[in-house]
XYZ file of C-alpha atoms in Angstrom:
689
model
C -22.980 -6.594 28.953
C -26.303 -6.773 27.217
C -24.839 -5.971 23.819
C -21.597 -7.942 24.109
C -19.864 -8.784 20.848
C -20.047 -12.481 20.010
C -16.715 -14.253 19.491
C -18.411 -16.778 17.198
C -19.612 -13.898 15.011
C -16.080 -12.506 14.810
C -14.792 -15.929 13.787
C -17.514 -16.131 11.136
C -16.543 -12.687 9.791
C -12.970 -13.857 9.254
C -13.651 -17.408 8.080
C -16.517 -16.761 5.631
C -14.227 -15.216 2.944
C -11.617 -17.938 3.602
C -14.193 -20.680 3.072
C -15.327 -19.070 -0.188
C -11.713 -18.796 -1.324
C -11.025 -22.478 -0.603
C -14.121 -23.654 -2.466
C -13.458 -21.443 -5.505
C -9.750 -22.270 -5.539
C -9.680 -26.011 -4.876
C -13.046 -26.992 -6.317
C -13.345 -24.429 -9.110
C -13.852 -27.042 -11.818
C -16.578 -28.795 -9.858
C -18.569 -25.662 -8.941
C -17.978 -23.865 -12.244
C -17.849 -20.134 -12.858
C -21.264 -19.386 -11.365
C -20.467 -21.465 -8.290
C -17.101 -19.730 -7.795
C -18.476 -16.213 -7.868
C -21.602 -17.154 -5.912
C -19.795 -18.757 -2.985
C -17.157 -15.997 -2.694
C -19.723 -13.178 -2.993
C -21.928 -14.902 -0.413
C -18.987 -15.242 1.991
C -17.905 -11.600 1.666
C -21.524 -10.360 1.829
C -22.084 -12.286 5.064
C -18.834 -10.891 6.438
C -19.861 -7.350 5.437
C -23.287 -7.658 7.061
C -21.855 -9.013 10.315
C -19.112 -6.325 10.322
C -21.777 -3.634 9.980
C -23.675 -5.203 12.889
C -20.534 -5.196 15.056
C -19.936 -1.517 14.232
C -23.562 -0.756 15.145
C -23.124 -2.588 18.457
C -20.035 -0.539 19.310
C -21.183 2.848 18.040
C -24.923 2.709 18.620
C -25.471 0.253 21.457
C -22.495 0.999 23.662
C -21.037 -2.512 23.530
C -17.640 -2.928 25.158
C -14.649 -3.512 22.851
C -13.742 -7.172 22.369
C -10.202 -8.295 23.240
C -9.695 -12.031 23.740
C -7.268 -14.767 22.750
C -9.041 -17.580 20.927
C -6.225 -20.040 20.429
C -2.695 -20.552 21.792
C -0.373 -20.946 18.831
C 2.749 -21.912 20.785
C 4.418 -21.452 24.152
C 8.208 -21.442 24.442
C 9.628 -20.706 27.856
C 8.066 -17.463 28.998
C 6.930 -16.450 25.517
C 3.454 -17.149 24.206
C 1.853 -16.612 20.813
C -1.896 -16.459 20.390
C -4.557 -16.061 17.757
C -6.978 -13.460 19.063
C -9.104 -10.472 18.162
C -9.149 -6.867 19.335
C -12.314 -5.271 17.988
C -12.976 -1.649 18.919
C -14.421 1.197 16.846
C -11.232 1.618 14.808
C -11.196 -2.087 13.952
C -14.938 -2.215 13.246
C -14.726 0.765 10.894
C -11.883 -0.922 8.994
C -13.820 -4.205 8.847
C -16.836 -2.490 7.274
C -14.709 -0.586 4.728
C -12.703 -3.670 3.731
C -15.700 -5.980 3.360
C -17.979 -3.417 1.662
C -15.431 -2.410 -0.992
C -14.415 -6.062 -1.422
C -18.053 -7.063 -1.916
C -18.554 -4.509 -4.686
C -15.255 -5.529 -6.309
C -16.447 -9.160 -6.265
C -19.691 -8.210 -8.040
C -17.819 -5.980 -10.516
C -15.419 -8.835 -11.309
C -18.266 -10.903 -12.789
C -18.486 -8.397 -15.623
C -14.814 -7.497 -15.947
C -13.347 -11.024 -15.940
C -16.201 -12.921 -17.636
C -14.027 -13.942 -20.614
C -10.894 -14.740 -18.620
C -9.858 -18.420 -18.359
C -8.628 -17.841 -14.780
C -12.080 -16.754 -13.576
C -12.359 -19.134 -10.602
C -8.744 -18.593 -9.599
C -9.257 -14.826 -9.536
C -12.301 -15.073 -7.257
C -10.351 -17.377 -4.961
C -7.491 -14.867 -4.734
C -9.616 -11.775 -4.014
C -11.596 -13.611 -1.351
C -8.319 -14.784 0.218
C -7.138 -11.159 0.079
C -10.198 -10.113 2.098
C -9.518 -12.824 4.699
C -5.878 -11.715 5.017
C -6.807 -8.070 5.543
C -9.423 -8.965 8.146
C -6.863 -11.016 10.064
C -4.538 -8.007 9.972
C -6.995 -5.396 11.242
C -8.673 -7.659 13.835
C -5.468 -8.991 15.427
C -4.724 -8.301 19.075
C -1.013 -9.079 18.924
C 2.004 -8.308 16.773
C 2.589 -11.871 15.558
C -0.910 -12.194 14.115
C -0.525 -8.689 12.690
C 2.631 -9.883 10.943
C 0.799 -12.949 9.630
C -1.880 -10.754 8.037
C 0.817 -8.316 6.883
C 2.668 -11.029 4.978
C -0.537 -12.710 3.769
C -1.764 -9.566 1.995
C 1.716 -9.243 0.496
C 1.612 -12.813 -0.795
C -1.875 -12.502 -2.291
C -0.989 -9.163 -3.885
C 1.980 -10.926 -5.519
C -0.395 -13.562 -6.926
C -2.898 -10.956 -8.130
C -0.508 -8.427 -9.665
C 1.013 -11.299 -11.646
C -2.374 -12.906 -12.317
C -1.713 -12.863 -16.069
C 1.529 -14.765 -15.503
C 2.188 -15.279 -19.217
C 2.657 -11.528 -19.623
C 6.326 -10.595 -18.914
C 5.442 -7.130 -17.592
C 3.046 -8.672 -15.051
C 5.709 -11.101 -13.828
C 8.194 -8.234 -13.494
C 5.621 -6.106 -11.627
C 4.679 -8.755 -9.077
C 8.326 -9.572 -8.418
C 9.040 -5.852 -7.971
C 6.168 -5.519 -5.480
C 7.312 -8.598 -3.587
C 10.963 -7.545 -3.308
C 10.318 -3.893 -2.402
C 7.900 -4.995 0.312
C 10.514 -7.385 1.676
C 12.749 -4.353 2.298
C 10.001 -2.675 4.310
C 9.065 -5.899 6.072
C 12.656 -6.337 7.268
C 12.334 -3.063 9.180
C 8.889 -4.084 10.415
C 10.264 -7.367 11.736
C 13.090 -5.525 13.534
C 10.483 -3.298 15.203
C 8.488 -6.320 16.378
C 11.719 -7.916 17.653
C 12.471 -4.724 19.593
C 9.014 -4.864 21.187
C 9.514 -8.496 22.202
C 12.929 -7.611 23.653
C 11.614 -4.683 25.689
C 8.227 -6.033 26.811
C 8.618 -9.821 26.741
C 5.205 -9.972 25.080
C 3.643 -9.302 21.680
C 0.145 -8.659 23.018
C -1.140 -5.147 22.241
C -2.709 -4.693 25.655
C 0.482 -5.596 27.533
C 2.662 -3.428 25.283
C 0.444 -0.326 25.403
C -0.084 -0.578 29.153
C 3.640 -0.870 29.923
C 4.982 1.479 27.231
C 5.232 4.599 29.463
C 7.164 2.815 32.197
C 9.453 0.706 29.990
C 10.190 3.057 27.075
C 10.317 6.466 28.765
C 14.003 7.446 28.901
C 15.233 4.037 27.679
C 18.139 4.196 25.244
C 20.060 1.744 23.118
C 23.562 1.996 21.641
C 23.368 0.853 18.021
C 26.689 2.488 17.121
C 29.391 2.802 19.747
C 29.129 6.147 21.509
C 25.700 7.015 20.067
C 22.666 6.539 22.296
C 19.257 6.257 20.608
C 15.851 6.368 22.198
C 14.380 2.859 22.191
C 10.923 4.270 21.394
C 12.356 6.109 18.373
C 14.151 3.036 17.055
C 11.104 0.771 17.461
C 8.693 3.288 15.890
C 10.937 4.077 12.916
C 11.432 0.348 12.265
C 7.670 -0.210 12.409
C 7.102 2.740 10.081
C 9.612 1.385 7.560
C 7.231 -1.568 7.272
C 4.386 0.896 6.698
C 6.471 2.667 4.036
C 6.560 -0.582 2.057
C 2.912 -1.566 2.458
C 1.516 1.958 2.121
C 3.946 2.863 -0.682
C 5.761 5.855 0.794
C 8.869 7.336 -0.837
C 11.293 5.664 -1.553
C 9.467 2.313 -1.183
C 6.631 3.471 -3.453
C 7.956 2.153 -6.777
C 5.923 -1.077 -6.746
C 2.475 0.551 -6.581
C 2.187 2.062 -10.104
C 3.434 -1.225 -11.597
C 0.693 -3.096 -9.730
C -1.558 -1.808 -12.536
C -0.373 -4.853 -14.502
C -2.950 -6.888 -12.600
C -6.643 -6.886 -13.579
C -8.516 -3.659 -12.735
C -10.658 -5.153 -9.906
C -7.558 -5.991 -7.911
C -6.125 -2.543 -8.586
C -9.224 -1.148 -6.872
C -8.975 -3.598 -3.977
C -5.245 -3.042 -3.362
C -5.401 0.750 -3.717
C -8.660 1.441 -1.917
C -9.350 -0.917 0.950
C -6.697 -3.503 1.611
C -2.943 -3.617 1.248
C -1.978 0.054 0.992
C -4.153 1.065 3.935
C -2.502 -1.523 6.198
C 0.433 0.749 7.026
C -1.816 3.710 7.881
C -3.985 1.516 10.098
C -0.924 0.027 11.807
C 0.570 3.417 12.745
C -2.828 4.599 14.039
C -3.156 1.413 16.090
C 0.400 1.947 17.457
C -0.338 5.573 18.410
C 0.559 4.977 22.098
C 4.084 4.077 20.957
C 4.492 6.812 18.333
C 3.349 9.472 20.807
C 6.461 8.666 22.843
C 8.859 9.742 20.082
C 8.685 13.181 18.496
C 11.637 12.212 16.281
C 9.714 9.279 14.835
C 6.660 11.486 14.215
C 8.785 14.051 12.358
C 10.257 11.261 10.240
C 6.720 10.077 9.434
C 5.669 13.649 8.630
C 8.587 14.310 6.268
C 8.104 11.057 4.345
C 4.348 11.643 4.067
C 4.705 15.224 2.834
C 7.275 14.232 0.222
C 5.033 11.443 -1.026
C 1.895 13.629 -1.080
C 3.326 16.313 -3.346
C 6.030 14.765 -5.509
C 4.254 11.546 -6.500
C 1.188 13.600 -7.430
C 3.325 15.535 -9.910
C 4.143 12.291 -11.734
C 0.424 11.727 -12.338
C 0.357 14.878 -14.501
C 2.468 13.254 -17.260
C 0.892 9.775 -17.281
C -1.247 8.699 -20.232
C -2.390 5.283 -18.987
C -5.768 5.857 -17.306
C -5.039 3.387 -14.486
C -1.591 4.806 -13.781
C -2.976 8.317 -13.273
C -5.307 6.916 -10.603
C -2.397 4.909 -9.159
C -0.256 8.023 -8.650
C -3.302 9.684 -7.138
C -3.359 6.849 -4.592
C 0.291 7.454 -3.750
C -0.410 11.140 -3.174
C -3.475 10.501 -0.987
C -1.548 7.965 1.092
C 0.959 10.758 1.642
C -1.868 12.948 2.999
C -2.845 10.191 5.449
C 0.785 9.849 6.543
C 1.051 13.608 7.100
C -1.970 13.361 9.411
C -0.220 10.600 11.338
C 2.918 12.731 11.583
C 1.046 15.659 13.156
C -0.666 13.254 15.595
C -4.044 13.638 13.884
C -4.552 9.865 13.818
C -8.338 10.109 13.689
C -8.112 12.407 10.644
C -5.774 9.898 8.963
C -8.126 6.938 9.385
C -11.130 9.109 8.487
C -9.435 9.998 5.179
C -8.583 6.314 4.808
C -12.301 5.531 5.021
C -13.596 8.226 2.649
C -10.726 7.632 0.217
C -11.590 3.925 0.060
C -14.978 4.727 -1.451
C -14.060 7.325 -4.054
C -10.763 5.703 -5.021
C -12.446 2.319 -5.526
C -15.038 4.211 -7.585
C -12.364 5.822 -9.762
C -10.536 2.540 -10.337
C -13.694 0.633 -11.188
C -14.798 3.494 -13.451
C -11.414 3.282 -15.192
C -12.022 -0.435 -15.599
C -15.454 0.299 -17.050
C -13.810 2.608 -19.600
C -11.318 -0.134 -20.449
C -14.204 -2.577 -21.020
C -16.097 -0.045 -23.118
C -12.958 0.692 -25.146
C -12.257 -3.027 -25.699
C -9.258 -3.042 -23.346
C -7.662 0.196 -24.477
C -5.960 2.077 -21.602
C -4.174 4.996 -23.307
C -6.169 8.195 -22.730
C -4.738 9.659 -25.939
C -6.829 7.112 -27.820
C -10.058 8.036 -26.022
C -12.084 11.266 -25.828
C -15.760 11.987 -26.243
C -16.894 8.929 -24.275
C -19.461 10.863 -22.226
C -22.326 10.190 -24.637
C -21.425 6.496 -25.036
C -20.889 5.727 -21.318
C -23.166 8.078 -19.323
C -23.249 6.057 -16.070
C -19.477 5.652 -16.067
C -19.058 9.367 -16.823
C -21.306 10.699 -14.066
C -19.895 8.332 -11.436
C -16.361 9.258 -12.542
C -17.260 12.921 -12.155
C -18.516 12.252 -8.609
C -15.305 10.379 -7.764
C -13.224 13.216 -9.214
C -15.079 15.893 -7.238
C -14.603 13.852 -4.055
C -10.904 13.316 -4.766
C -10.096 16.982 -5.358
C -11.822 17.958 -2.099
C -14.886 19.782 -3.399
C -16.888 21.136 -0.431
C -19.813 18.915 0.643
C -18.238 15.820 -0.978
C -16.699 13.130 1.251
C -13.115 13.826 0.250
C -13.430 17.454 1.297
C -14.208 16.685 4.942
C -11.292 14.306 5.419
C -8.723 16.041 3.209
C -9.373 19.567 4.461
C -9.210 18.384 8.063
C -5.725 17.030 7.340
C -4.697 20.327 5.709
C -6.078 22.284 8.681
C -4.263 19.972 11.115
C -1.013 20.432 9.151
C -1.570 24.209 9.242
C -2.055 24.084 13.004
C 1.179 22.079 13.394
C 3.066 24.496 11.112
C 1.930 27.645 12.929
C 1.773 26.398 16.510
C 4.330 26.984 19.239
C 6.041 23.655 18.516
C 6.333 24.262 14.758
C 9.467 23.010 13.000
C 10.741 23.271 9.437
C 9.385 19.761 8.839
C 5.834 20.751 9.831
C 6.037 23.901 7.678
C 7.322 21.870 4.728
C 4.481 19.373 5.232
C 1.837 22.105 5.280
C 3.011 23.599 1.994
C 3.292 20.129 0.455
C -0.330 19.198 1.234
C -1.570 22.675 0.303
C 0.124 22.720 -3.113
C -0.902 19.096 -3.523
C -4.515 20.336 -3.779
C -3.617 22.145 -7.031
C -1.768 19.125 -8.426
C -4.609 16.735 -7.524
C -7.237 18.871 -9.225
C -5.106 19.294 -12.360
C -4.375 15.610 -13.036
C -7.895 14.543 -11.994
C -9.666 16.841 -14.452
C -7.019 16.130 -17.086
C -8.052 12.466 -16.862
C -11.751 13.362 -17.000
C -11.384 15.620 -20.039
C -9.018 13.359 -21.997
C -11.306 10.377 -21.444
C -14.843 11.723 -21.664
C -14.676 15.096 -23.429
C -13.246 16.557 -26.595
C -12.515 14.882 -29.901
C -13.336 11.187 -30.384
C -9.732 10.097 -30.872
C -10.560 6.380 -30.676
C -11.712 6.576 -34.294
C -8.202 7.451 -35.408
C -6.217 4.279 -36.000
C -2.806 5.853 -35.435
C -3.804 8.576 -32.917
C -0.422 9.608 -31.506
C 0.682 6.003 -30.801
C 1.373 4.540 -27.376
C 4.023 5.667 -24.965
C 6.404 3.356 -23.217
C 4.155 3.039 -20.210
C 0.900 2.365 -22.008
C -0.181 -1.219 -22.097
C -3.364 -3.064 -22.704
C -4.549 -6.261 -21.199
C -5.574 -8.161 -24.274
C -3.683 -6.549 -27.094
C -6.576 -4.875 -28.924
C -5.603 -2.294 -31.539
C -7.401 -0.235 -34.161
C -10.630 1.773 -34.092
C -13.291 0.724 -31.602
C -16.955 1.456 -30.960
C -17.381 2.330 -27.249
C -20.281 0.985 -25.237
C -21.597 1.251 -21.689
C -20.565 -1.576 -19.385
C -23.027 -4.266 -18.191
C -25.032 -3.820 -14.994
C -22.660 -5.944 -12.885
C -20.089 -3.212 -13.577
C -22.280 -0.101 -13.360
C -24.230 -1.064 -10.199
C -21.036 -1.147 -8.053
C -20.140 2.259 -9.520
C -23.456 3.732 -8.402
C -23.216 2.079 -4.969
C -19.723 3.554 -4.492
C -20.791 6.974 -5.770
C -23.367 7.311 -2.968
C -20.879 7.166 -0.037
C -18.414 9.235 -2.109
C -20.953 12.050 -1.803
C -22.622 11.448 1.554
C -20.445 9.487 3.989
C -18.195 12.424 4.856
C -21.074 14.786 5.597
C -22.776 12.392 8.011
C -19.728 10.916 9.766
C -17.185 13.749 10.074
C -18.814 15.122 13.251
C -19.041 11.841 15.193
C -15.694 10.464 14.014
C -13.497 13.543 14.360
C -15.085 16.175 16.538
C -17.237 14.360 19.083
C -20.542 15.809 17.833
C -23.504 14.337 16.015
C -23.706 14.687 12.233
C -25.342 18.103 12.501
C -22.560 19.501 14.642
C -24.528 19.621 17.932
C -24.831 17.556 21.105
C -21.389 16.938 22.512
C -20.413 13.296 22.776
C -17.253 11.253 23.320
C -14.799 11.126 20.398
C -15.521 8.103 18.205
C -12.006 6.635 18.416
C -11.555 7.213 22.153
C -9.724 4.189 23.547
C -8.847 2.891 20.095
C -6.391 5.703 19.332
C -4.167 7.443 21.864
C -5.711 10.908 21.788
C -3.391 12.517 24.318
C -1.889 14.694 21.588
C -3.967 13.665 18.592
C -7.129 15.024 20.177
C -5.459 18.380 20.765
C -4.428 18.583 17.093
C -7.824 17.698 15.662
C -9.686 19.617 18.339
C -7.622 22.691 17.495
C -9.144 22.455 14.029
C -12.583 22.070 15.624
C -12.140 25.183 17.744
C -11.123 27.244 14.715
C -13.413 26.073 11.905
C -15.834 23.342 13.044
C -19.443 24.377 13.529
C -21.105 21.472 11.791
C -20.613 19.956 8.321
C -22.474 22.743 6.475
C -20.494 25.537 8.127
C -17.259 23.574 7.616
C -18.009 23.244 3.882
C -18.889 26.941 3.662
C -15.590 27.779 5.339
C -13.919 25.493 2.795
C -14.943 27.845 -0.036
C -12.792 30.544 1.588
C -9.796 28.308 2.380
C -6.559 28.428 0.322
C -6.873 24.709 -0.501
C -10.160 25.275 -2.368
C -8.794 28.104 -4.481
C -5.659 26.142 -5.309
C -7.827 23.184 -6.326
C -10.017 25.532 -8.369
C -6.883 26.859 -10.091
C -5.886 23.308 -10.989
C -9.378 22.683 -12.353
C -9.309 25.931 -14.355
C -5.896 25.210 -15.856
C -6.886 21.647 -16.806
C -10.130 22.970 -18.332
C -8.232 25.536 -20.395
C -5.571 23.085 -21.604
C -7.641 19.991 -22.262
C -11.122 21.343 -23.055
C -10.836 24.789 -24.658
C -7.243 24.899 -25.934
C -6.230 21.281 -26.684
C -3.116 22.471 -28.522
C -1.634 23.870 -25.281
C -0.428 20.568 -23.723
C 1.970 19.902 -26.624
C 3.339 23.456 -26.387
C 3.705 23.202 -22.604
C 5.421 19.840 -22.977
C 7.912 21.345 -25.409
C 8.523 24.431 -23.251
C 8.973 22.363 -20.076
C 10.907 19.510 -21.675
C 13.379 19.003 -18.836
C 10.865 18.902 -15.917
C 8.586 16.646 -18.002
C 11.498 14.286 -18.644
C 12.254 14.167 -14.902
C 8.611 13.348 -14.130
C 8.386 10.734 -16.894
C 11.536 9.183 -15.449
C 9.786 9.201 -12.029
C 12.724 11.082 -10.458
C 14.967 8.110 -11.253
C 13.613 5.945 -8.433
C 13.010 3.004 -10.775
C 16.610 3.253 -11.946
C 17.769 3.481 -8.346
C 15.931 0.285 -7.413
C 16.537 -1.671 -10.622
C 20.059 -0.516 -11.534
C 21.113 0.135 -7.957
C 19.413 -2.133 -5.460
C 18.422 -5.057 -7.702
C 21.530 -4.918 -9.911
C 23.669 -4.504 -6.789
C 22.062 -7.614 -5.312
C 22.794 -9.547 -8.504
C 26.383 -8.267 -8.430
C 26.812 -9.339 -4.810
C 25.343 -12.743 -5.711
C 27.774 -13.182 -8.595
C 30.703 -12.078 -6.429
C 29.582 -14.492 -3.723
C 29.332 -17.300 -6.266
C 32.805 -16.461 -7.588
C 34.273 -16.438 -4.071
C 32.506 -19.695 -3.272
C 33.511 -21.501 -6.460
C 36.990 -20.030 -7.012
C 38.340 -19.313 -3.504
C 36.480 -21.602 -1.114
C 35.844 -24.562 -3.410
C 38.806 -23.962 -5.746
C 41.655 -22.955 -3.443
C 40.704 -24.085 0.061
C 38.638 -27.250 -0.430
C 39.887 -28.548 -3.780
C 43.404 -27.106 -3.257
C 43.920 -28.866 0.059
C 42.579 -32.067 -1.476
C 45.111 -31.802 -4.309
C 47.975 -31.244 -1.824
C 46.941 -34.361 0.110
C 46.664 -36.290 -3.159
C 50.158 -35.139 -4.269
C 51.720 -36.109 -0.930
C 49.916 -39.453 -1.094
C 51.209 -40.082 -4.632
C 54.781 -39.352 -3.544
C 54.365 -41.573 -0.491
C 52.856 -44.315 -2.649
C 55.906 -44.321 -4.936
C 58.124 -44.885 -1.908
C 56.123 -47.970 -0.929
C 57.261 -50.239 -3.811
C 57.401 -53.522 -1.879
C 61.044 -54.303 -2.914
C 63.459 -55.068 -0.021
C 66.485 -53.434 -1.659
C 64.516 -50.165 -2.100
C 63.818 -50.061 1.639
C 67.489 -50.924 2.433
C 68.682 -48.183 0.095
C 66.378 -45.622 1.744
C 67.573 -46.729 5.208
C 71.231 -46.330 4.191
C 70.630 -42.909 2.655
C 68.723 -41.852 5.752
C 71.502 -43.116 8.029
C 74.107 -41.190 6.012
C 72.039 -37.973 6.227
C 71.546 -38.475 9.973
C 75.296 -39.063 10.596
C 76.263 -36.062 8.450
C 73.887 -33.840 10.374
C 75.214 -35.135 13.717
C 78.894 -34.642 12.746
C 78.189 -31.135 11.447
C 76.425 -30.277 14.667
C 79.268 -31.570 16.871
C 81.983 -29.766 14.911
């Protein structure tokens, strides 16, 4: 084809960030700080530019998707493992999002980490993170997918615990690593099931043969209970996604990942690790469409995460943790879309969310810089006049997050809510789909409330940073460098504010111009029918019906869709959340304390995060330690003590007794022979008589 995608370009896209990471990591002292950030930024910028060109080839020039093996890893019997790329519109969109957000995070890091002694190491890690995520999204087989899956987990462990001398950071990265191992165990079982059923790990082979090999196939896990093979494989794969994309109950690591520097919080939460699970389920849509049970499981988990983790954000006082719980909630929205087969809506929200969530995290980091590394919102207030660029970009990110019509978040989030409504009211509605619809609908109120609470506590009201004592810190508040006392806020340097502005632009515009082509098969204005953007990349056999049902009801172009949004329940719930936050934190600042006192028990439950931390730490982790101690006791006392050492002592005792009988004196031997003869004769006589 005239506009064929170049394999050498795809290799360059992947290897450019890896090369930058190697140079910054292994030769950091030689190249210095400027060399480290220059080489990594250059690598990611080149990767971003080439990714955008690939997307343009696929979307604008009609290039055929790329699917080739580049290297044979190993061949054992009939099984082969390859390194290869599958690049279609879904992959290309992910490549652009990952590299663009990563590029801005790299630039932002120059300002945020300029005083940190681990400057070169940090740039090496975030560039390696970008490489790992690209390997994950570009893979054409499950083994390479698993390589990227584990690589992003490893680098996230290194980044969350970047300040390794801080005990809380070490605890947080270990928590993230262990919780993800639980999810990855399920993921590995799913991949093993695919290899067992298909004899191949290649996407093309698996998707092509799925209808014939999985339809009606069952497996007996427990005697007398037959399970659908498709259901078992899909649920195992989704358990992996629950770990990576932080779904209840494997969500507990994500808020603690705030212990890492702010740039990596933005990268993990917006464009890399947490989106891996959403991307994976969308990529595996041909398999998930074969199991309604698996889809309902996905839907229930997503709905629970969307609503209940958002509630926790209401009681947080650490500015980064509020945004972290917002990420959990939005990931729940994406998972709900997957559960109702609206895969294109899920990945569309993934894309828009990447921009405004990275913006909110980097804006939070800008506030932390301006406040000399203070993170407790109760020690802020009135920052609007000191940090105008940070304030206005934060406001844009907030409006996008709450789903304000015409902002990017509105187009993706409201499509998910409409799809959930269609699933809850259609002929195949179940209690799970109805529960999911109410969860995402009420989640609009919760999102607006905690988002504007953050905005008001940080940028409006009384300048509490001038008060030395100012309420004190709660148990969750922490600061990176231990600064205390009154501070004089200041706007962040240009290397921090320029990425904020560049992220604010797509937070406003990208939804308006891409919702038609990506979701509804129209141009950006809503006219001229065309093929759905993700056709061929996502199995649209059911997903297209779900999203198209939304199109038939409310889609008449982005302007009409936004106008309809003003009349939708989600908008008025979000407006109610905004109004309540405005009343409590802007006009009546004494109300939060009264509400906290009146609702002491629910607040305590939310501050305790529903007890999930206790479940994992006191239950899972402590149980593992207990099993380890019991195992050690059994090993040392029973196996080593009784069996091994005991049998050795018996042999030694018998040997000692035998040794005493071997004296070397002739009369001793004669005496023993006589005694033995007497015993033998006595036994014989007794037997005969």
